Coordinates of C-alpha atoms in Angstrom, one line a residue:
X1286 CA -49.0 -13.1 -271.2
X1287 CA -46.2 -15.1 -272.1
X1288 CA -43.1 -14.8 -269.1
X1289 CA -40.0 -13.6 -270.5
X1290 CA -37.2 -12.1 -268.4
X1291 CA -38.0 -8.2 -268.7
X1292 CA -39.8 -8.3 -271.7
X1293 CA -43.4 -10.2 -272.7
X1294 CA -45.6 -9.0 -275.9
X1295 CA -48.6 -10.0 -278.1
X1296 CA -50.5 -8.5 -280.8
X1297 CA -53.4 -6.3 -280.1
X1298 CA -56.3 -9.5 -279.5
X1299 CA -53.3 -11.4 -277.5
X1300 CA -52.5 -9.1 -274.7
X1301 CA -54.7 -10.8 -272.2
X1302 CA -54.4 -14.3 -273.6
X1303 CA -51.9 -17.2 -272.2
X1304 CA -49.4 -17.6 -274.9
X1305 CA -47.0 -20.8 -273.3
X1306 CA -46.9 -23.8 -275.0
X1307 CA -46.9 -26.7 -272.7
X1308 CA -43.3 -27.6 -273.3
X1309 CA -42.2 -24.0 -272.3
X1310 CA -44.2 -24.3 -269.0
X1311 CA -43.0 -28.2 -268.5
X1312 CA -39.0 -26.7 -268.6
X1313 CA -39.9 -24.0 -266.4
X1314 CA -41.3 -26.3 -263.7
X1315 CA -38.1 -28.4 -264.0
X1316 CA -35.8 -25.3 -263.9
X1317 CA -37.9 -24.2 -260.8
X1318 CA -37.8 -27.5 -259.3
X1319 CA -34.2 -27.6 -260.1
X1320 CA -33.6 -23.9 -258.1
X1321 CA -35.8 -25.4 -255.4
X1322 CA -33.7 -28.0 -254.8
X1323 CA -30.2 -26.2 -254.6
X1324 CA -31.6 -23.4 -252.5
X1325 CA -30.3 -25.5 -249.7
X1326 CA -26.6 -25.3 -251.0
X1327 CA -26.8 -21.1 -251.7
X1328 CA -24.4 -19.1 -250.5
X1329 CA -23.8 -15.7 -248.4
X1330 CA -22.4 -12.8 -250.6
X1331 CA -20.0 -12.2 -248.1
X1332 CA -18.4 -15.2 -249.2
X1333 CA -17.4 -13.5 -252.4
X1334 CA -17.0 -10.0 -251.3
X1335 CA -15.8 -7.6 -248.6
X1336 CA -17.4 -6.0 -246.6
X1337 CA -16.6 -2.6 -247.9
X1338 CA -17.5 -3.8 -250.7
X1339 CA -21.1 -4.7 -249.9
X1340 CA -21.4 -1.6 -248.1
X1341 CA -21.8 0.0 -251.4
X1342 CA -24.8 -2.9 -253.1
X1343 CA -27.1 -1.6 -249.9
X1344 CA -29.7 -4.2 -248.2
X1345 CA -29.9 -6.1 -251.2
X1346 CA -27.1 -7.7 -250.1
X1347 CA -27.9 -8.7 -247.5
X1348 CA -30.6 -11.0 -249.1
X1349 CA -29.4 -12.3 -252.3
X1350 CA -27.6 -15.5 -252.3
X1351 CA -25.7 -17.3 -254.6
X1352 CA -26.6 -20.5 -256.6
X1353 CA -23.2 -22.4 -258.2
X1354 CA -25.3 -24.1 -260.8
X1355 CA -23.5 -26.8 -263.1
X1356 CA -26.3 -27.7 -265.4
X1357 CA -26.3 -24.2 -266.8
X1358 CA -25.5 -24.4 -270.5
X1359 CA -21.9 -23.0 -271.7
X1360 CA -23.3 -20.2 -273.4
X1361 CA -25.1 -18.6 -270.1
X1362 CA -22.7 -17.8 -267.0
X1363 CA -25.6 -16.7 -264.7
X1364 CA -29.1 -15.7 -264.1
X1365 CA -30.9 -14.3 -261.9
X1366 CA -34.4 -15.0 -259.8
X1367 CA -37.1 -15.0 -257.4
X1368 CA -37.4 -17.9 -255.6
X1369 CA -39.8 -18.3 -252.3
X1370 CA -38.8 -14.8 -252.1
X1371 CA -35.6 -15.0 -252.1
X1372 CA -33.2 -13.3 -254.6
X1373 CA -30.8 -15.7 -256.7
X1374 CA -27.8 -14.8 -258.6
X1375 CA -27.1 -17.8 -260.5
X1376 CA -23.7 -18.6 -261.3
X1377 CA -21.7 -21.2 -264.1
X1378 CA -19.0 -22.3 -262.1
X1379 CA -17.2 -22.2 -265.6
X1380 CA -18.0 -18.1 -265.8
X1381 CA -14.7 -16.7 -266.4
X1382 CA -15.3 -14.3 -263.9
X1383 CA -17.6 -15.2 -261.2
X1384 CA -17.4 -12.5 -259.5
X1385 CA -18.6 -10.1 -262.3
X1386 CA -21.5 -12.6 -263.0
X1387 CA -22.8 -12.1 -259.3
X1388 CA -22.6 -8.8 -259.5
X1389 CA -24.3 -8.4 -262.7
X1390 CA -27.2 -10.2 -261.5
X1391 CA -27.6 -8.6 -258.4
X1392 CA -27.7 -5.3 -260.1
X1393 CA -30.3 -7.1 -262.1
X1394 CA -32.5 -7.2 -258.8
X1395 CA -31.6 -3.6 -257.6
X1396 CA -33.0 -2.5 -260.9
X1397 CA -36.5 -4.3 -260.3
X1398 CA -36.4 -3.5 -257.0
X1399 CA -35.6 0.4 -257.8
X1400 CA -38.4 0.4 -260.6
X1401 CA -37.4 -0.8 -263.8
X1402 CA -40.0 -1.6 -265.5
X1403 CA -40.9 -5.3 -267.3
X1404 CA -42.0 -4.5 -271.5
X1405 CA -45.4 -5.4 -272.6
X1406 CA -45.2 -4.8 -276.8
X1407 CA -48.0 -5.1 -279.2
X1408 CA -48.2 -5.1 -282.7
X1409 CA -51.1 -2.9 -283.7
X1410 CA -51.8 -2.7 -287.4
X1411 CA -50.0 -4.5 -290.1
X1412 CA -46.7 -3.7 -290.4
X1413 CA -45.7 -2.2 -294.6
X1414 CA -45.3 -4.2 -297.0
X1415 CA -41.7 -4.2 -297.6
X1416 CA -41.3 -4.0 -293.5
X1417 CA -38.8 -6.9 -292.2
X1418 CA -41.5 -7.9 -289.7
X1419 CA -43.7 -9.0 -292.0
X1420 CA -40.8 -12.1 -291.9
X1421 CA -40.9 -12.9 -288.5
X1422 CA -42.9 -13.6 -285.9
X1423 CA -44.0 -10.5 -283.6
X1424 CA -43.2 -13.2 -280.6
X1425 CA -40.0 -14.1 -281.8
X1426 CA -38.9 -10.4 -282.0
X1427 CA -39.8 -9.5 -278.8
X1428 CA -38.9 -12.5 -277.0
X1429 CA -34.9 -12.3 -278.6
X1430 CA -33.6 -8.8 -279.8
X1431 CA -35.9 -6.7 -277.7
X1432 CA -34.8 -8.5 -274.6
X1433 CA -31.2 -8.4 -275.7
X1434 CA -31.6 -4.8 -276.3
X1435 CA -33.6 -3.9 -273.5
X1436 CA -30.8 -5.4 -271.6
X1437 CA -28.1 -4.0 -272.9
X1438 CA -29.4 -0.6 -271.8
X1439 CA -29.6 -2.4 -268.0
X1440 CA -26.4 -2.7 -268.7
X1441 CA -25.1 0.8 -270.0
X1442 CA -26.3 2.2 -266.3
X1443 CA -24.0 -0.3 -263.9
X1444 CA -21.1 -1.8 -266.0
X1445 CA -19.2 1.6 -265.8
X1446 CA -20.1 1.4 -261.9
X1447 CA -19.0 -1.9 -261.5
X1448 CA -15.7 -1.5 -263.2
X1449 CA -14.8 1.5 -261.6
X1450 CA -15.7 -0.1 -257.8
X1451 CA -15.0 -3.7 -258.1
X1452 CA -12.5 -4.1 -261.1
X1453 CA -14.4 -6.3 -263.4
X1454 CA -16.5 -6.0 -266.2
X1455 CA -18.4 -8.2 -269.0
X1456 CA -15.1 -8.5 -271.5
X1457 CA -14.5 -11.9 -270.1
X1458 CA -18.1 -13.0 -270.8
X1459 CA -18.4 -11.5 -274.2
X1460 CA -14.8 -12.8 -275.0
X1461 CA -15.8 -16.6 -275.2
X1462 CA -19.4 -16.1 -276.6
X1463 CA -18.0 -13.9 -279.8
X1464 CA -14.3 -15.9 -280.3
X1465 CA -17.1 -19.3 -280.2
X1466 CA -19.4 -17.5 -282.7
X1467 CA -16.5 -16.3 -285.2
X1468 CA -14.7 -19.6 -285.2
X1469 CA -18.3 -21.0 -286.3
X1470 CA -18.4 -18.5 -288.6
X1471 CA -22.3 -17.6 -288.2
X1472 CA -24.2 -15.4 -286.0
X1473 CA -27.3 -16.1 -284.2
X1474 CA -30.3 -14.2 -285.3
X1475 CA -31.9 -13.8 -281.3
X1476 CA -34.5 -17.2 -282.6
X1477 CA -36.0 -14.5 -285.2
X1478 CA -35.4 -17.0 -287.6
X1479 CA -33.5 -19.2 -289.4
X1480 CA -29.8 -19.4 -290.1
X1481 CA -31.0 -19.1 -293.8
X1482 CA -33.9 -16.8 -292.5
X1483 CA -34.6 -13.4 -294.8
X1484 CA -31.9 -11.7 -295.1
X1485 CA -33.4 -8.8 -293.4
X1486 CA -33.7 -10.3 -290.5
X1487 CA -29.9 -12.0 -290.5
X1488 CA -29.3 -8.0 -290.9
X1489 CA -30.9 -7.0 -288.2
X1490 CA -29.2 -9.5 -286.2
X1491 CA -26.2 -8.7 -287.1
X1492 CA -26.2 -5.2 -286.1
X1493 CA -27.3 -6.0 -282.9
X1494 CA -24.1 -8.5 -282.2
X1495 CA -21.8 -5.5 -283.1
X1496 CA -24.1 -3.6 -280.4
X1497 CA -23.4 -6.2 -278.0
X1498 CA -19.6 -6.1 -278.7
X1499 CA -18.9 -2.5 -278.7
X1500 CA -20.8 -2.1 -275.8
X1501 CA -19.4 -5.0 -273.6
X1502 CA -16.4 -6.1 -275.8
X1503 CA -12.7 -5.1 -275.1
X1504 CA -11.0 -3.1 -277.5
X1505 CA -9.6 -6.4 -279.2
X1506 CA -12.2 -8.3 -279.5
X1507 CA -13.8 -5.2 -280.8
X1508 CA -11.0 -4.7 -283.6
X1509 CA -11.3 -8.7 -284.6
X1510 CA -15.3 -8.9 -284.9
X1511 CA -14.9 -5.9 -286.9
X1512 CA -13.0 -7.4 -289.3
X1513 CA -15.0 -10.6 -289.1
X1514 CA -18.5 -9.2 -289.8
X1515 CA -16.2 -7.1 -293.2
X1516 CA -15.0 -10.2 -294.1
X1517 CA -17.9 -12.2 -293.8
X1518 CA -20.7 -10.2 -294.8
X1519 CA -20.7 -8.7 -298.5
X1520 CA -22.3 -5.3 -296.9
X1521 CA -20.2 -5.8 -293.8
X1522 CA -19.3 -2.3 -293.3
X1523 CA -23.0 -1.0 -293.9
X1524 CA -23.8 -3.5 -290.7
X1525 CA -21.3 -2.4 -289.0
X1526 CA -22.6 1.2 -288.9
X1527 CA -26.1 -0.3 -288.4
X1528 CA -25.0 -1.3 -285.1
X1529 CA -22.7 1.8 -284.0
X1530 CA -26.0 3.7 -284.8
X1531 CA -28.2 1.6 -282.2
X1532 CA -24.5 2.1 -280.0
X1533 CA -25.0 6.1 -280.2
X1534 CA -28.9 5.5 -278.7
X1535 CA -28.0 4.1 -275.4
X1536 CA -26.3 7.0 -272.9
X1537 CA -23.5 4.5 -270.9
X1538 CA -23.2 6.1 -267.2
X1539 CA -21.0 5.4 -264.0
X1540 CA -23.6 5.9 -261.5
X1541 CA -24.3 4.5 -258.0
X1542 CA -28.2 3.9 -257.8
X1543 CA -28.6 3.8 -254.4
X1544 CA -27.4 7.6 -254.1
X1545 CA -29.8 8.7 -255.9
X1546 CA -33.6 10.5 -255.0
X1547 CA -36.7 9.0 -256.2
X1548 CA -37.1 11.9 -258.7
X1549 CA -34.0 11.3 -260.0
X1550 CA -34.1 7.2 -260.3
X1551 CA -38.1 8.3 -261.8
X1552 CA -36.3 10.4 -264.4
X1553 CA -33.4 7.6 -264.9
X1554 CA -36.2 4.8 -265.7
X1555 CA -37.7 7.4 -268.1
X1556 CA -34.3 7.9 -269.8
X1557 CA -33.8 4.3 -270.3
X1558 CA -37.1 4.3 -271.8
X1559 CA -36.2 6.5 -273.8
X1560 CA -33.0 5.2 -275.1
X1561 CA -35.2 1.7 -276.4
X1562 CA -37.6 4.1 -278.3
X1563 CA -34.6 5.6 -280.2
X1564 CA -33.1 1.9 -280.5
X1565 CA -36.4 0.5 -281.7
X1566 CA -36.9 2.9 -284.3
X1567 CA -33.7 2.8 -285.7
X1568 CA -34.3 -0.8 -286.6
X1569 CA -36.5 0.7 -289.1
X1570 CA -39.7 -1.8 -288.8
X1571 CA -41.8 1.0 -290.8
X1572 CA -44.0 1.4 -287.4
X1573 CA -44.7 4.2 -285.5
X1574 CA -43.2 3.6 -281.9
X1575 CA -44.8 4.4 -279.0
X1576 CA -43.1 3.7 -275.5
X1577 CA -44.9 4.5 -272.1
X1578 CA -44.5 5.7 -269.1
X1579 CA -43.1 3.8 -266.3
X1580 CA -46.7 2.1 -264.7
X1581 CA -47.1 -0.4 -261.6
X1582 CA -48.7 -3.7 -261.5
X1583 CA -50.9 -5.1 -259.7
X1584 CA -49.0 -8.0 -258.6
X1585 CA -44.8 -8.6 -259.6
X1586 CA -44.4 -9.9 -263.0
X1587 CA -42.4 -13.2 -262.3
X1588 CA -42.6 -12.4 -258.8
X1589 CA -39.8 -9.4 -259.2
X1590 CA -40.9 -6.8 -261.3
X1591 CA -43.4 -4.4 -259.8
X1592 CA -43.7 -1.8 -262.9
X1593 CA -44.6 -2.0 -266.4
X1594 CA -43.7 0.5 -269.8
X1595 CA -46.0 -0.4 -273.3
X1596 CA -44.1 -0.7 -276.2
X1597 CA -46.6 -0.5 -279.4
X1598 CA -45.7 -1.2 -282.7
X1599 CA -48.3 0.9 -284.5
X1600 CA -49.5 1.4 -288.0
X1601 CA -48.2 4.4 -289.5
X1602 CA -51.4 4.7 -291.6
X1603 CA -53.2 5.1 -288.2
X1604 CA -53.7 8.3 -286.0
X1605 CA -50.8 9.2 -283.7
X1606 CA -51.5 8.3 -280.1
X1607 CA -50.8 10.8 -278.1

């Protein structure tokens, strides 16, 4: 399976077959190599925080250390990963607000840690006719706006936490990337294709950006990326909705993880699941979605992620699978 941060997919014939190209695995050695090599300059979290505050981040804590790493491009302020066991929150020293960024990917790790699961989608049937995934590749999808999505909906269930405990939040972040993206004047389409890709697609896209913004965006940069995707797209409004719809899927909580039962993070996971099946069909591939329970794995996925959930794309044609 191909190794994606969260998310990995295939079609039906593909799930059990090595998808990497030999480029992808060559810059993942080097960026291993490269995390390898500055493990020897990573740093306590108690350089960044109080005590107090760690109090409340549990063990975990205690064990992930932080990785001030130059050669990150501008667009990415941090990462996180496994290395020799060890749990990295890697930081852009030019992150507006480095703090946030450690945070964020730490929570990253207490997600895995607590049972989030990793995605592994299919595409079983042929998708209709007049479907926009007959214009992409099913790869492409998964690997950009089902990761972004599936992320955002990390997100919903520790920015409020963060904000309301440690005073910072993802504005900063989203700040630069969108004011970049509407002096350009274009919006990525998550590498599903082209910037003069079908137009379904650059749809799609869009709507996901004005997730990503009124989700993680302040209130001004929220009022000025409206205006910009009006202005800029003839059907600008229509996207706009699009992507308030996909907003009103994902249920944004303030809650503290750690305090809560196994039942209850079991039924959390679940309802996280459940917010990507309403997100995924409101994208309207002409699929039936199916999304699955919360499973383990035999060994961690990337060597962090012990769980798994299916996501199927399946014909509509086809009988429902119960």
């Amino acid at each position: 399976m191909p190794c994606l941060p969260k998310c990995f997919g295939g079609g039906r014939e593909a799930v059990a077959q090595p998808t990497k190209k030999k480029a992808e695995k060559k810059d993942q050695k080097q960026k291993d190599e490269n995390t390898d090599s500055s493990l020897k300059n990573a740093r306590n979290l108690q350089e960044f925080f109080q005590e107090s505050e760690l109090a409340i981040l549990g063990p975990l804590a205690n064990r992930v250390k932080v990785v001030i790493d130059a050669s990150l491009p501008a667009t990415l302020h941090g990462t996180s990963r496994v290395t020799d066991g060890v749990p990295l929150a890697i930081v852009n020293p030019k992150a507006p607000d480095r703090r946030y960024v450690i945070l964020h990917e730490l929570m990253h790790h207490q997600l895995d840690e607590l049972g989030c699961p990793s995605l592994c989608c299919t595409l079983q049937g042929k998708a209709p006719q007049d479907s926009w995934l007959r214009h992409t590749q099913f790869q492409a999808l998964v690997r950009g706006l089902l990761v972004q999505l599936w992320e955002l909906i990390q997100h919903s269930r520790f920015n409020l936490m963060l904000a309301r405990v440690f005073k910072c939040g993802p504005e900063s972040a989203r700040e630069g990337e969108y004011r970049s993206y509407m002096n350009k004047g274009y919006l990525p389409a998550y590498g599903m294709c082209r910037r003069d890709g079908h137009p379904s697609l650059r749809r799609l896209a869009v709507a996901a950006h004005v997730a990503t913004v009124e989700l993680e965006g302040s209130n001004e940069l929220q009022r000025d990326f409206r205006r910009f995707v009006n202005m800029t797209y003839p059907s600008g409004p229509e996207l706009y909705a699009m992507g308030e719809k996909l907003v009103g899927c994902i249920n944004k909580k303030d809650v503290e993880l750690l305090r809560l039962t196994k039942a209850q993070l079991d039924a959390e996971m679940q309802n996280m699941l459940d917010d990507l099946k309403k997100v995924i069909e409101n994208l309207n591939s002409g699929m039936r979605i199916k999304v699955g329970p919360v499973q383990p794995l035999k060994e961690k996925f990337n060597g962090r992620c012990s769980t798994v959930s299916h996501v199927d794309f399946c014909d509509m044609a086809a009988d429902p699978i119960v």
